[in-house]
Each structure stands twice: as structure tokens, then as C-alpha cells.
Coordinates of C-alpha atoms in Angstrom, one line a residue:
M1 CA -35.5 38.0 -22.8
E2 CA -35.5 35.6 -25.7
K3 CA -32.3 36.7 -27.5
K4 CA -30.4 36.5 -24.0
M5 CA -31.3 33.1 -23.6
M6 CA -30.8 32.2 -27.2
W7 CA -27.3 33.8 -26.8
A8 CA -27.0 31.8 -23.4
K9 CA -27.2 28.4 -25.2
I10 CA -24.5 29.2 -27.7
P11 CA -21.3 27.9 -25.5
G12 CA -23.7 24.5 -24.0
K13 CA -24.1 23.6 -28.2
I14 CA -20.4 24.3 -29.4
Y15 CA -19.3 22.1 -26.4
V16 CA -21.6 19.5 -27.9
Y17 CA -20.7 20.1 -31.3
L18 CA -16.7 19.5 -30.1
F19 CA -17.3 17.0 -27.9
A20 CA -19.1 15.2 -31.1
A21 CA -16.5 15.7 -33.7
F22 CA -14.1 14.4 -31.3
T23 CA -16.1 11.3 -30.6
L24 CA -16.5 10.7 -34.6
A25 CA -13.2 12.2 -35.5
P26 CA -11.4 8.3 -34.9
M27 CA -14.2 6.5 -36.3
Y28 CA -14.1 7.8 -39.4
F29 CA -10.4 7.5 -39.6
I30 CA -10.8 3.7 -38.8
I31 CA -13.9 3.6 -41.1
M32 CA -11.7 4.9 -44.1
T33 CA -8.3 3.4 -43.2
A34 CA -10.5 -0.2 -43.6
L35 CA -12.0 0.7 -46.9
K36 CA -8.4 1.4 -48.3
S37 CA -5.4 -0.4 -50.0
R38 CA -2.0 -0.1 -47.7
E39 CA -0.9 2.2 -50.3
E40 CA -4.1 4.7 -50.2
V41 CA -3.7 4.8 -46.4
N42 CA -0.2 5.9 -46.8
A43 CA -0.6 8.6 -49.4
N44 CA -3.8 9.4 -48.5
P45 CA -4.6 9.1 -44.7
L46 CA -7.9 11.1 -44.3
G47 CA -9.4 11.5 -47.4
L48 CA -12.1 9.2 -48.4
P49 CA -11.2 6.4 -50.7
S50 CA -10.8 6.3 -54.4
S51 CA -11.6 2.6 -54.7
V52 CA -13.0 0.3 -51.8
V53 CA -10.7 -2.9 -50.8
F54 CA -12.8 -5.3 -48.9
S55 CA -9.7 -7.4 -48.6
N56 CA -9.2 -6.4 -45.6
F57 CA -11.4 -7.3 -43.7
Y58 CA -10.8 -11.2 -44.5
E59 CA -6.9 -10.2 -43.7
A60 CA -8.2 -9.0 -40.5
F61 CA -11.1 -12.0 -39.6
V62 CA -9.1 -14.7 -41.2
Q63 CA -4.9 -14.1 -41.0
G64 CA -5.3 -11.9 -38.1
K65 CA -7.8 -14.4 -36.6
I66 CA -10.0 -12.3 -34.6
A67 CA -12.8 -14.2 -34.4
Q68 CA -10.5 -17.2 -32.7
S69 CA -9.9 -14.2 -30.4
T70 CA -13.1 -12.8 -29.8
L71 CA -13.9 -16.8 -28.9
N72 CA -11.4 -17.0 -26.3
S73 CA -12.5 -13.7 -24.9
I74 CA -16.0 -14.5 -24.2
V75 CA -14.5 -18.0 -22.9
I76 CA -12.6 -17.0 -20.5
T77 CA -15.1 -13.6 -19.4
V78 CA -17.6 -16.4 -18.9
F79 CA -15.7 -18.9 -16.4
S80 CA -13.9 -16.4 -15.2
V81 CA -17.0 -14.2 -13.6
I82 CA -18.7 -17.6 -13.2
S83 CA -15.8 -18.6 -11.2
V84 CA -14.9 -15.6 -9.1
V85 CA -18.4 -15.6 -7.3
I86 CA -18.6 -18.7 -6.4
V87 CA -15.5 -18.9 -5.0
N88 CA -15.4 -15.4 -3.3
T89 CA -18.9 -16.1 -1.6
L90 CA -17.9 -19.4 -0.4
L91 CA -14.2 -17.9 0.6
A92 CA -16.0 -14.5 2.2
Y93 CA -18.9 -16.3 3.6
G94 CA -16.2 -18.8 5.4
V95 CA -13.7 -15.4 7.0
Y96 CA -17.0 -14.0 7.7
K97 CA -17.7 -16.9 9.9
I98 CA -14.3 -16.9 12.0
Y99 CA -13.8 -13.0 11.8
D100 CA -14.8 -12.7 15.4
K101 CA -11.6 -14.9 16.2
K102 CA -7.8 -14.4 16.2
L103 CA -7.7 -16.6 13.3
G104 CA -10.5 -15.0 11.4
I105 CA -8.8 -11.5 11.4
M106 CA -5.4 -12.9 10.5
V107 CA -6.5 -14.5 7.4
Y108 CA -8.6 -11.2 6.2
G109 CA -5.7 -9.3 6.9
I110 CA -3.1 -11.5 4.8
I111 CA -6.1 -12.0 2.0
I112 CA -6.4 -8.1 2.1
A113 CA -2.4 -7.4 2.2
G114 CA -2.6 -9.0 -1.6
M115 CA -4.0 -5.7 -2.6
M116 CA -0.7 -4.2 -1.8
V117 CA 1.9 -7.3 -2.7
A118 CA 4.0 -5.8 -5.8
P119 CA 4.4 -8.3 -8.6
V120 CA 7.2 -9.4 -7.7
G121 CA 6.5 -13.7 -8.1
Y122 CA 6.2 -13.9 -12.4
V123 CA 8.9 -16.2 -12.6
T124 CA 7.8 -18.4 -10.0
T125 CA 4.6 -18.0 -11.4
I126 CA 5.1 -19.2 -14.9
L127 CA 7.1 -21.9 -13.8
L128 CA 4.4 -23.2 -11.5
Y129 CA 2.0 -22.7 -14.1
R130 CA 4.1 -24.7 -16.3
S131 CA 4.3 -27.4 -13.7
F132 CA 0.1 -27.9 -14.1
H133 CA 0.5 -27.5 -17.7
L134 CA -1.7 -24.1 -17.2
Y135 CA 1.0 -22.0 -19.3
N136 CA -0.3 -20.9 -22.7
N137 CA -3.8 -21.9 -22.4
L138 CA -7.1 -20.7 -21.4
A139 CA -7.3 -22.4 -18.0
G140 CA -4.3 -20.4 -17.0
V141 CA -5.7 -17.1 -17.4
I142 CA -9.0 -18.2 -16.0
V143 CA -7.2 -19.2 -12.9
S144 CA -5.4 -15.9 -12.9
N145 CA -7.9 -14.1 -12.9
V146 CA -9.9 -15.8 -10.2
A147 CA -6.2 -15.7 -7.9
A148 CA -6.6 -11.9 -8.8
S149 CA -9.8 -10.6 -7.6
V150 CA -9.7 -12.6 -4.5
P151 CA -8.4 -9.3 -2.2
F152 CA -10.5 -6.9 -3.6
A153 CA -13.7 -9.1 -3.5
M154 CA -12.7 -10.1 -0.2
F155 CA -12.9 -6.2 1.1
I156 CA -16.2 -5.7 -0.5
M157 CA -18.2 -8.8 0.5
V158 CA -16.9 -9.5 3.9
G159 CA -17.6 -5.9 4.9
Y160 CA -21.0 -6.4 3.3
L161 CA -21.5 -9.4 5.5
R162 CA -20.9 -8.0 8.6
S163 CA -23.0 -5.1 8.1
L164 CA -25.8 -7.5 8.1
P165 CA -27.8 -8.3 11.5
K166 CA -27.0 -11.5 13.2
D167 CA -30.5 -12.1 13.7
L168 CA -30.9 -13.7 9.9
E169 CA -28.5 -16.6 10.9
E170 CA -30.0 -17.0 14.1
A171 CA -33.3 -17.6 12.9
A172 CA -31.7 -19.5 10.3
K173 CA -30.7 -21.7 12.7
I174 CA -33.4 -22.0 14.4
D175 CA -35.2 -23.2 11.6
G176 CA -32.8 -26.2 11.1
C177 CA -31.0 -24.7 8.4
T178 CA -27.1 -25.6 8.3
D179 CA -24.4 -23.4 7.1
L180 CA -24.4 -23.9 3.4
Q181 CA -28.6 -23.8 3.2
N182 CA -28.1 -20.2 5.1
L183 CA -25.9 -19.0 3.0
L184 CA -27.5 -20.3 -0.3
H185 CA -31.2 -19.2 1.0
I186 CA -30.4 -16.3 3.6
I187 CA -27.2 -14.9 2.7
V188 CA -26.5 -15.5 -1.2
P189 CA -30.0 -13.1 -1.8
V190 CA -29.3 -10.2 0.5
I191 CA -25.7 -10.0 -0.9
K192 CA -26.7 -9.8 -4.5
P193 CA -25.5 -5.9 -4.6
A194 CA -22.0 -7.4 -3.7
I195 CA -22.4 -9.9 -6.0
A196 CA -23.2 -7.9 -8.9
T197 CA -20.0 -5.6 -8.1
I198 CA -17.8 -7.9 -8.1
A199 CA -19.1 -10.1 -11.2
I200 CA -19.1 -6.8 -13.4
L201 CA -16.0 -5.3 -12.1
N202 CA -14.3 -9.0 -12.8
M203 CA -16.4 -9.5 -16.2
V204 CA -14.8 -5.5 -17.6
S205 CA -11.4 -6.7 -16.0
S206 CA -11.1 -10.5 -17.9
W207 CA -12.9 -9.2 -21.4
N208 CA -10.0 -6.0 -21.2

């Protein structure tokens, strides 16, 4: 019985070892390439380096400006996520408030249609960015990320808001809450899962 169980585990172990090798092989190749000179990389791409070369790291960080690129990515990601959460939360709440009216349905439909519109306006967008001095700078990338996030964020957040009971808002109005107070103190704590989903998805796309 023990021998049968031992033989039954062999395919699983083989799969784990193959997966580990498949995962570690690119890492090995990257490390070996980073520690070799260019001539040795061309002559012996897979073997161990004959002499360790650390100047590659200097070229990558200083001449390749990896540190500056990383800082740019951090700035873009942080400000994009914050802006996306604020803009889409306010916009979703506004659409939710008028959703039962014809105007609300029309606005929601136009926003959602943005997910299916082909990117045919790139030239116009570039010209518009140049007019507002947003071309080729971090602010322009942040604005693009926020604009691109709106359709999908509305789909998630408005759908989440519509699933909430109307009693929450009615109770807040009876207590004297304004729309802004209702949003900050009642709605936002309840829709935290939707906000977290939008923030995480935008963080990944902005960093990429």
C-alpha cells in the first residue's frame, strides 16, 4: 500500500520540479547575463561568467536611468490611483442618484459605451494634450489613466451602489445628512470592496 502511494506521488513531484525549473531558468539566464561582459554574453550566453562584471549595473542605473523610470512609475501609479478613486466615486454616486430618471440611464449608457469605443481619437488627443501642455509629461499620463478608468469603474461601482438598500439613504436624510455627508459617512464605508477593486486594477495597469 505504501509503495502504491509512493508511486502515485511521483507524477506530482515531477510536475513540481519541471515547473520550478521552468520558473528558475529565466532568472538564471538574467543573473548570468548581468554578470558578464557583452563579448562573453555573445560567446557563452548560458555558461557561468569567467570574470564577474559589475559595470553593467552602473550602466543600467545611471545611463539607463532605471532609478528615474522607477520614480516616474511610482508617481504615476500613486496619483493615478488616488485620482481614479476620488473621481469615480463622485461620478458613480452622481449617476446613481439620477439613475432612475431617463437622463441618468442615458448618461450611464454613454459612459459604459466608452468601453467599446475603438481608440480612433489618438491624433486628436495628442493635439489636445499639446494645447494644454500635458504632452510628454507625467500629468498627461495620469490624466489618461483616470479617463481610461471611468467606463469600467462606473460599471462596477454603479452596479454595486444599485444593490444597496434605499433605507440607508432615507435614514441619513431623516438624520439631516446632506448628499456629501451621506456619501462620505454612509455610502463610502459600504462600497469599500468596489473601491478596493477599482484601486487595485488601476494600480496594476498604471504601473505596467
